[in-house]
Amino acid sequence: MTQADNADKKAGWLVVLGDKGGKCYKTQRHFFVKGGKWSAPFPVVVYVSTEEEANDVLSFEPAIRLMMRAEGLQEKVRLAMSLPGWDTVLGEYNDGMYPVVHGQRCGIYTQYNDAVESVNFTERPIWRKVAPFGRALAYMITKGESEKSTNKDWQDLLESLSQVRVSSPVQRAASQAPSPAPVPVPTPTPPPALSAPPTTPKKLQPGSVRWSAAEQDYVFSAPTSRSPAPTPATSQAVPAADIFEDATFNEYVFPPMHQAVNMGPGFVYQHVRTLRGIKSTHSAPVADRLATPSCGPAADIYLQALGYDVEAKLTVARELQAAVEMGDFVRKICSYGLPALEAKYIWYLYESDGPQTYWSYTHIM
């Protein structure tokens, strides 16, 4: 039996977090990770005993994708110790896990003896007992710096992240009163048969979608330009019914590989926003399907429909979780640039229809 086979036999299950392309998966084959002070933050290997524990670690995959995307080591640590699952993954080992940054086999161990075996015969190994899971992960990606008592910056950050938070308004409401009735959604009124054009759902720029009295329908026409006048055959408007049958406009969420219809200049499909306002405007979908912590279905849909980017969604979710009342949330989130009125509405959605799952999914795009 080879040395690799022995390693596989001893490993039980391995979970690789943040491999090439952000992949996360479980395996029973040995996976080598270069450790040491100057190695890359990812991938991180977690050594567990059972497949059930491996599946538990894999539930943290959405957080890993966000961490790999984050800029700066400090933000990665902040996410590791705040995203859903940071203190519940491998919860039975919350009395201590054993991250090994520099040893024979680097990774996070749940068993003390396995960690000791990994650092045997290693000169100046880097490892220690850390809990919970998110903090052990922070130790790995900072190469042990996060737990050094002499590093005041890291200690201040860990202290702020480790503070016990007050239960969310949704949790308090659930324990004190029945769930509020869902907000009724008005049924759209069909346009009259032969009358003035109905009000459009959103104002578009001239020369895109307009009401045709002759056809009693919305039609699309290209924006005007300084080019020579088109012939009558090419100037005919295309009925909107033919255009908007495409999945881009007819489905809340269309397949990832779908080739979205681009209506060209003058037509706005969506804005992309930060908390300070519109960052860019697009005539075709540019949806980001990366999962973020859920703020509740209603608030998730709102943030998606208005085109808020991943960083904005993370900030809103974090401040909603930390706030104890509406004024507290509005005060904190406004410091990032979000208008106060919009912040109040997000809080209203959060209280009316709070998180039902840890992670949001794409409701609309």
CSV table of C-alpha atoms in Angstrom, one decimal:
chain,number,residue,atom,x,y,z
A,1,MET,CA,0.0,0.0,0.0
A,2,THR,CA,1.5,3.4,-1.1
A,3,GLN,CA,1.9,6.4,1.1
A,4,ALA,CA,-0.9,8.1,-0.8
A,5,ASP,CA,-3.3,5.2,-0.1
A,6,ASN,CA,-2.4,5.4,3.6
A,7,ALA,CA,-3.3,9.1,3.5
A,8,ASP,CA,-6.6,8.4,1.8
A,9,LYS,CA,-7.4,5.8,4.4
A,10,LYS,CA,-6.7,8.1,7.3
A,11,ALA,CA,-8.4,11.1,5.8
A,12,GLY,CA,-12.0,9.8,6.1
A,13,TRP,CA,-13.7,12.6,4.2
A,14,LEU,CA,-12.1,15.8,2.8
A,15,VAL,CA,-14.0,18.9,1.8
A,16,VAL,CA,-12.2,21.2,-0.6
A,17,LEU,CA,-13.4,24.8,-0.2
A,18,GLY,CA,-12.5,27.4,-3.0
A,19,ASP,CA,-10.7,25.3,-5.5
A,20,LYS,CA,-10.1,26.6,-9.1
A,21,GLY,CA,-13.2,28.5,-10.3
A,22,GLY,CA,-14.5,28.7,-6.7
A,23,LYS,CA,-15.5,25.0,-6.7
A,24,CYS,CA,-16.4,23.3,-3.4
A,25,TYR,CA,-16.7,19.5,-3.2
A,26,LYS,CA,-16.1,16.5,-1.0
A,27,THR,CA,-13.8,13.6,-1.7
A,28,GLN,CA,-12.0,10.7,-0.1
A,29,ARG,CA,-8.9,11.1,-2.1
A,30,HIS,CA,-5.9,13.0,-0.8
A,31,PHE,CA,-5.8,16.6,-1.9
A,32,PHE,CA,-2.5,18.5,-1.5
A,33,VAL,CA,-2.6,22.2,-0.4
A,34,LYS,CA,0.5,24.2,-0.2
A,35,GLY,CA,0.7,25.7,3.2
A,36,GLY,CA,2.9,28.2,4.9
A,37,LYS,CA,3.0,31.9,5.7
A,38,TRP,CA,2.9,33.1,2.1
A,39,SER,CA,0.5,30.6,0.5
A,40,ALA,CA,-2.8,31.7,-1.1
A,41,PRO,CA,-5.9,32.0,1.1
A,42,PHE,CA,-7.8,29.4,-0.9
A,43,PRO,CA,-8.3,26.5,-1.3
A,44,VAL,CA,-8.9,25.4,2.2
A,45,VAL,CA,-9.3,21.7,3.1
A,46,VAL,CA,-11.5,20.5,6.0
A,47,TYR,CA,-10.8,17.0,7.3
A,48,VAL,CA,-13.9,15.3,8.8
A,49,SER,CA,-14.9,11.8,9.8
A,50,THR,CA,-18.2,11.2,8.1
A,51,GLU,CA,-20.0,12.1,4.9
A,52,GLU,CA,-22.7,13.8,7.0
A,53,GLU,CA,-20.1,16.1,8.4
A,54,ALA,CA,-18.8,16.7,4.9
A,55,ASN,CA,-22.2,17.7,3.7
A,56,ASP,CA,-22.5,20.1,6.6
A,57,VAL,CA,-19.3,21.8,5.6
A,58,LEU,CA,-20.5,22.0,2.0
A,59,SER,CA,-23.5,24.0,3.1
A,60,PHE,CA,-21.1,26.9,3.6
A,61,GLU,CA,-20.3,27.0,-0.2
A,62,PRO,CA,-22.3,30.2,-0.9
A,63,ALA,CA,-20.2,31.9,1.8
A,64,ILE,CA,-17.0,30.7,0.2
A,65,ARG,CA,-18.0,32.1,-3.2
A,66,LEU,CA,-18.6,35.5,-1.6
A,67,MET,CA,-15.4,35.4,0.4
A,68,MET,CA,-13.3,34.6,-2.7
A,69,ARG,CA,-14.9,37.5,-4.5
A,70,ALA,CA,-14.3,40.0,-1.7
A,71,GLU,CA,-11.5,42.5,-2.0
A,72,GLY,CA,-9.0,42.5,0.9
A,73,LEU,CA,-8.2,40.0,3.6
A,74,GLN,CA,-10.1,41.9,6.3
A,75,GLU,CA,-13.3,41.7,4.3
A,76,LYS,CA,-12.8,38.0,3.7
A,77,VAL,CA,-12.5,37.5,7.5
A,78,ARG,CA,-15.5,39.7,8.2
A,79,LEU,CA,-17.6,37.4,5.8
A,80,ALA,CA,-16.1,34.2,7.3
A,81,MET,CA,-17.4,35.3,10.7
A,82,SER,CA,-20.8,36.8,9.8
A,83,LEU,CA,-22.3,34.8,7.0
A,84,PRO,CA,-25.0,32.1,7.7
A,85,GLY,CA,-23.3,29.0,9.1
A,86,TRP,CA,-20.2,30.6,10.5
A,87,ASP,CA,-21.0,29.4,14.0
A,88,THR,CA,-23.2,26.4,13.2
A,89,VAL,CA,-21.2,24.4,10.6
A,90,LEU,CA,-19.7,21.4,12.5
A,91,GLY,CA,-21.4,22.7,15.6
A,92,GLU,CA,-20.6,19.6,17.6
A,93,TYR,CA,-17.0,20.6,17.5
A,94,ASN,CA,-17.6,24.2,18.8
A,95,ASP,CA,-15.4,23.4,21.8
A,96,GLY,CA,-12.5,23.4,19.4
A,97,MET,CA,-11.2,22.7,15.9
A,98,TYR,CA,-7.6,22.5,14.8
A,99,PRO,CA,-6.6,24.6,11.8
A,100,VAL,CA,-3.1,23.8,10.5
A,101,VAL,CA,-1.5,26.5,8.4
A,102,HIS,CA,2.0,25.0,8.2
A,103,GLY,CA,2.4,21.3,8.5
A,104,GLN,CA,2.6,18.0,6.6
A,105,ARG,CA,-1.0,18.3,5.5
A,106,CYS,CA,-2.6,21.7,5.9
A,107,GLY,CA,-6.3,22.2,6.6
A,108,ILE,CA,-8.9,22.3,9.4
A,109,TYR,CA,-9.1,19.2,11.5
A,110,THR,CA,-11.9,18.2,13.8
A,111,GLN,CA,-9.7,15.6,15.6
A,112,TYR,CA,-6.8,16.6,17.8
A,113,ASN,CA,-4.7,13.5,17.1
A,114,ASP,CA,-5.0,14.0,13.3
A,115,ALA,CA,-3.8,17.6,13.7
A,116,VAL,CA,-0.9,16.5,15.9
A,117,GLU,CA,0.1,13.9,13.3
A,118,SER,CA,-0.1,16.6,10.6
A,119,VAL,CA,2.4,18.9,12.3
A,120,ASN,CA,4.9,16.1,13.5
A,121,PHE,CA,8.4,16.6,12.1
A,122,THR,CA,7.5,20.1,10.9
A,123,GLU,CA,9.9,22.9,11.8
A,124,ARG,CA,8.0,25.8,13.4
A,125,PRO,CA,4.5,24.6,12.6
A,126,ILE,CA,1.6,27.1,12.6
A,127,TRP,CA,-1.6,25.7,14.2
A,128,ARG,CA,-3.8,26.1,17.2
A,129,LYS,CA,-7.2,25.2,18.7
A,130,VAL,CA,-9.9,27.6,17.4
A,131,ALA,CA,-13.7,27.6,17.4
A,132,PRO,CA,-16.3,28.0,15.9
A,133,PHE,CA,-15.9,27.0,12.2
A,134,GLY,CA,-15.9,30.6,10.8
A,135,ARG,CA,-13.1,31.6,13.2
A,136,ALA,CA,-11.1,28.5,12.2
A,137,LEU,CA,-11.5,29.5,8.6
A,138,ALA,CA,-10.4,33.0,9.3
A,139,TYR,CA,-7.2,31.5,11.0
A,140,MET,CA,-6.5,29.6,7.8
A,141,ILE,CA,-6.9,32.5,5.3
A,142,THR,CA,-4.9,34.9,7.5
A,143,LYS,CA,-2.2,32.3,8.0
A,144,GLY,CA,-2.6,32.5,11.8
A,145,GLU,CA,-2.5,36.3,12.1
A,146,SER,CA,-6.1,36.6,13.2
A,147,GLU,CA,-5.4,34.8,16.5
A,148,LYS,CA,-2.2,36.7,17.5
A,149,SER,CA,-2.9,38.7,20.7
A,150,THR,CA,-0.2,41.1,19.6
A,151,ASN,CA,-2.0,42.1,16.4
A,152,LYS,CA,-4.5,44.7,17.7
A,153,ASP,CA,-6.2,45.3,14.4
A,154,TRP,CA,-7.2,41.7,14.0
A,155,GLN,CA,-8.2,41.4,17.7
A,156,ASP,CA,-10.4,44.5,17.5
A,157,LEU,CA,-12.1,43.0,14.4
A,158,LEU,CA,-12.6,39.6,15.9
A,159,GLU,CA,-14.0,41.2,19.1
A,160,SER,CA,-16.5,43.2,17.1
A,161,LEU,CA,-17.6,40.2,15.1
A,162,SER,CA,-17.9,37.9,18.1
A,163,GLN,CA,-20.3,40.1,20.0
A,164,VAL,CA,-23.6,38.5,20.7
A,165,ARG,CA,-26.3,40.1,18.6
A,166,VAL,CA,-29.8,40.8,19.7
A,167,SER,CA,-32.5,38.6,18.1
A,168,SER,CA,-33.8,40.1,14.8
A,169,PRO,CA,-37.2,41.9,14.6
A,170,VAL,CA,-38.5,38.9,12.6
A,171,GLN,CA,-37.6,36.4,15.4
A,172,ARG,CA,-39.1,38.7,18.1
A,173,ALA,CA,-42.3,39.1,16.1
A,174,ALA,CA,-42.6,35.4,15.5
A,175,SER,CA,-42.4,34.7,19.2
A,176,GLN,CA,-44.8,37.5,20.3
A,177,ALA,CA,-47.4,37.7,17.6
A,178,PRO,CA,-48.9,35.8,14.7
A,179,SER,CA,-47.3,36.4,11.3
A,180,PRO,CA,-48.7,39.4,9.5
A,181,ALA,CA,-51.0,38.9,6.6
A,182,PRO,CA,-49.3,39.1,3.2
A,183,VAL,CA,-49.6,42.4,1.4
A,184,PRO,CA,-52.2,42.0,-1.4
A,185,VAL,CA,-50.8,42.5,-4.9
A,186,PRO,CA,-53.1,44.5,-7.1
A,187,THR,CA,-54.3,42.9,-10.3
A,188,PRO,CA,-53.2,44.9,-13.4
A,189,THR,CA,-56.1,46.4,-15.3
A,190,PRO,CA,-56.2,45.5,-19.0
A,191,PRO,CA,-56.2,48.4,-21.5
A,192,PRO,CA,-59.6,49.6,-22.7
A,193,ALA,CA,-60.6,48.4,-26.2
A,194,LEU,CA,-60.7,51.7,-28.1
A,195,SER,CA,-59.7,54.6,-25.9
A,196,ALA,CA,-56.7,56.6,-24.8
A,197,PRO,CA,-53.5,54.5,-24.2
A,198,PRO,CA,-53.1,53.1,-20.7
A,199,THR,CA,-50.3,54.2,-18.4
A,200,THR,CA,-47.1,52.3,-19.0
A,201,PRO,CA,-45.5,50.4,-16.1
A,202,LYS,CA,-42.3,52.5,-16.4
A,203,LYS,CA,-41.3,55.6,-18.4
A,204,LEU,CA,-39.0,54.7,-21.3
A,205,GLN,CA,-37.0,57.0,-23.5
A,206,PRO,CA,-38.7,58.3,-26.7
A,207,GLY,CA,-38.3,56.1,-29.7
A,208,SER,CA,-38.5,52.8,-27.9
A,209,VAL,CA,-41.9,51.4,-26.8
A,210,ARG,CA,-44.9,53.5,-27.6
A,211,TRP,CA,-48.7,53.2,-27.8
A,212,SER,CA,-50.2,52.6,-31.2
A,213,ALA,CA,-53.8,53.8,-31.5
A,214,ALA,CA,-54.1,52.1,-34.8
A,215,GLU,CA,-53.1,48.7,-33.4
A,216,GLN,CA,-54.4,49.3,-29.9
A,217,ASP,CA,-51.2,47.9,-28.5
A,218,TYR,CA,-47.6,48.9,-27.5
A,219,VAL,CA,-45.2,48.7,-30.4
A,220,PHE,CA,-41.4,49.0,-30.5
A,221,SER,CA,-39.6,51.4,-32.9
A,222,ALA,CA,-35.9,52.1,-33.2
A,223,PRO,CA,-34.6,55.4,-31.8
A,224,THR,CA,-34.3,58.2,-34.3
A,225,SER,CA,-30.9,59.0,-35.7
A,226,ARG,CA,-29.2,61.3,-38.2
A,227,SER,CA,-29.0,58.5,-40.8
A,228,PRO,CA,-31.0,58.7,-44.0
A,229,ALA,CA,-34.7,58.3,-43.7
A,230,PRO,CA,-35.7,54.6,-43.9
A,231,THR,CA,-38.0,53.3,-46.5
A,232,PRO,CA,-41.6,52.6,-45.6
A,233,ALA,CA,-40.9,48.9,-45.5
A,234,THR,CA,-38.2,49.2,-42.9
A,235,SER,CA,-40.0,51.9,-40.8
A,236,GLN,CA,-43.0,49.8,-39.9
A,237,ALA,CA,-43.2,49.3,-36.1
A,238,VAL,CA,-42.9,45.7,-34.8
A,239,PRO,CA,-45.8,44.7,-32.5
A,240,ALA,CA,-44.7,44.6,-28.9
A,241,ALA,CA,-46.5,41.3,-28.5
A,242,ASP,CA,-44.0,39.6,-30.8
A,243,ILE,CA,-41.0,41.2,-28.9
A,244,PHE,CA,-42.1,40.6,-25.4
A,245,GLU,CA,-42.9,36.9,-25.9
A,246,ASP,CA,-39.2,36.4,-25.5
A,247,ALA,CA,-38.2,34.8,-22.1
A,248,THR,CA,-36.2,38.0,-21.3
A,249,PHE,CA,-39.5,39.9,-20.8
A,250,ASN,CA,-42.0,37.0,-20.2
A,251,GLU,CA,-40.3,35.1,-17.4
A,252,TYR,CA,-39.2,36.3,-13.9
A,253,VAL,CA,-36.1,34.1,-14.1
A,254,PHE,CA,-34.9,32.8,-17.5
A,255,PRO,CA,-32.2,30.1,-18.0
A,256,PRO,CA,-28.6,31.1,-17.6
A,257,MET,CA,-27.7,30.2,-21.2
A,258,HIS,CA,-30.6,32.1,-22.6
A,259,GLN,CA,-29.5,34.8,-25.1
A,260,ALA,CA,-31.3,37.9,-23.9
A,261,VAL,CA,-32.9,40.2,-26.4
A,262,ASN,CA,-31.0,43.5,-26.7
A,263,MET,CA,-33.4,46.3,-27.6
A,264,GLY,CA,-30.5,48.6,-28.5
A,265,PRO,CA,-29.9,52.2,-27.6
A,266,GLY,CA,-32.8,54.1,-26.0
A,267,PHE,CA,-34.2,51.1,-24.2
A,268,VAL,CA,-33.5,50.6,-20.5
A,269,TYR,CA,-33.8,47.1,-19.1
A,270,GLN,CA,-32.1,47.7,-15.8
A,271,HIS,CA,-29.8,49.8,-13.7
A,272,VAL,CA,-27.0,48.5,-11.6
A,273,ARG,CA,-26.8,50.3,-8.2
A,274,THR,CA,-24.6,50.7,-5.2
A,275,LEU,CA,-26.1,52.0,-2.0
A,276,ARG,CA,-25.1,55.5,-3.2
A,277,GLY,CA,-27.0,55.3,-6.5
A,278,ILE,CA,-26.9,54.1,-10.1
A,279,LYS,CA,-23.6,52.8,-11.2
A,280,SER,CA,-24.5,51.8,-14.7
A,281,THR,CA,-27.5,51.5,-17.1
A,282,HIS,CA,-28.1,48.5,-19.4
A,283,SER,CA,-30.4,47.7,-22.3
A,284,ALA,CA,-30.0,43.9,-21.6
A,285,PRO,CA,-30.0,41.9,-18.4
A,286,VAL,CA,-26.8,41.7,-16.4
A,287,ALA,CA,-28.1,39.8,-13.4
A,288,ASP,CA,-25.7,38.5,-10.8
A,289,ARG,CA,-26.9,35.1,-9.5
A,290,LEU,CA,-24.4,34.9,-6.6
A,291,ALA,CA,-26.4,34.0,-3.5
A,292,THR,CA,-26.3,36.5,-0.6
A,293,PRO,CA,-27.8,36.2,3.0
A,294,SER,CA,-31.6,36.5,2.7
A,295,CYS,CA,-33.4,39.6,3.9
A,296,GLY,CA,-36.7,37.8,3.4
A,297,PRO,CA,-38.4,37.1,0.0
A,298,ALA,CA,-40.0,40.6,-0.3
A,299,ALA,CA,-36.8,42.5,0.4
A,300,ASP,CA,-34.7,40.1,-1.7
A,301,ILE,CA,-37.0,40.7,-4.7
A,302,TYR,CA,-36.8,44.5,-4.1
A,303,LEU,CA,-33.0,44.5,-4.0
A,304,GLN,CA,-32.8,42.3,-7.1
A,305,ALA,CA,-35.4,44.3,-9.2
A,306,LEU,CA,-33.6,47.6,-8.5
A,307,GLY,CA,-30.3,46.0,-9.5
A,308,TYR,CA,-28.3,46.4,-6.3
A,309,ASP,CA,-24.9,44.8,-6.5
A,310,VAL,CA,-23.6,42.0,-4.3
A,311,GLU,CA,-21.7,44.4,-1.9
A,312,ALA,CA,-24.9,46.4,-1.4
A,313,LYS,CA,-27.0,43.3,-0.6
A,314,LEU,CA,-24.3,42.1,1.8
A,315,THR,CA,-24.4,45.4,3.6
A,316,VAL,CA,-28.2,45.6,3.8
A,317,ALA,CA,-28.4,42.0,5.2
A,318,ARG,CA,-25.6,42.7,7.8
A,319,GLU,CA,-27.3,45.9,9.1
A,320,LEU,CA,-30.7,44.3,9.1
A,321,GLN,CA,-29.4,41.5,11.3
A,322,ALA,CA,-27.6,43.9,13.6
A,323,ALA,CA,-30.4,46.5,14.0
A,324,VAL,CA,-32.9,46.4,16.9
A,325,GLU,CA,-35.5,48.8,15.5
A,326,MET,CA,-36.2,50.7,12.3
A,327,GLY,CA,-34.5,53.9,13.4
A,328,ASP,CA,-31.4,52.0,14.3
A,329,PHE,CA,-31.3,50.4,10.8
A,330,VAL,CA,-32.0,53.7,9.0
A,331,ARG,CA,-29.3,55.5,10.9
A,332,LYS,CA,-26.7,52.8,10.1
A,333,ILE,CA,-27.6,52.1,6.4
A,334,CYS,CA,-27.9,55.8,5.5
A,335,SER,CA,-24.2,56.2,6.4
A,336,TYR,CA,-23.5,54.1,3.3
A,337,GLY,CA,-25.5,56.5,1.1
A,338,LEU,CA,-28.9,54.8,0.9
A,339,PRO,CA,-31.8,57.3,1.0
A,340,ALA,CA,-33.7,57.2,4.3
A,341,LEU,CA,-37.1,56.7,2.7
A,342,GLU,CA,-35.8,53.6,0.8
A,343,ALA,CA,-34.2,52.3,4.0
A,344,LYS,CA,-37.6,52.6,5.8
A,345,TYR,CA,-39.3,50.6,3.0
A,346,ILE,CA,-36.7,47.9,3.2
A,347,TRP,CA,-37.2,47.6,6.9
A,348,TYR,CA,-41.0,47.4,6.3
A,349,LEU,CA,-40.5,44.5,3.9
A,350,TYR,CA,-38.1,42.8,6.3
A,351,GLU,CA,-40.6,43.0,9.2
A,352,SER,CA,-43.5,42.0,7.1
A,353,ASP,CA,-41.9,39.1,5.3
A,354,GLY,CA,-38.7,38.1,7.1
A,355,PRO,CA,-36.0,35.6,6.1
A,356,GLN,CA,-37.3,32.0,5.7
A,357,THR,CA,-34.0,30.6,4.5
A,358,TYR,CA,-30.3,31.4,5.2
A,359,TRP,CA,-29.5,32.3,1.6
A,360,SER,CA,-31.4,34.3,-1.0
A,361,TYR,CA,-32.1,32.9,-4.5
A,362,THR,CA,-32.9,34.6,-7.7
A,363,HIS,CA,-36.5,35.7,-7.7
A,364,ILE,CA,-36.4,38.2,-10.6
A,365,MET,CA,-33.8,39.3,-13.2
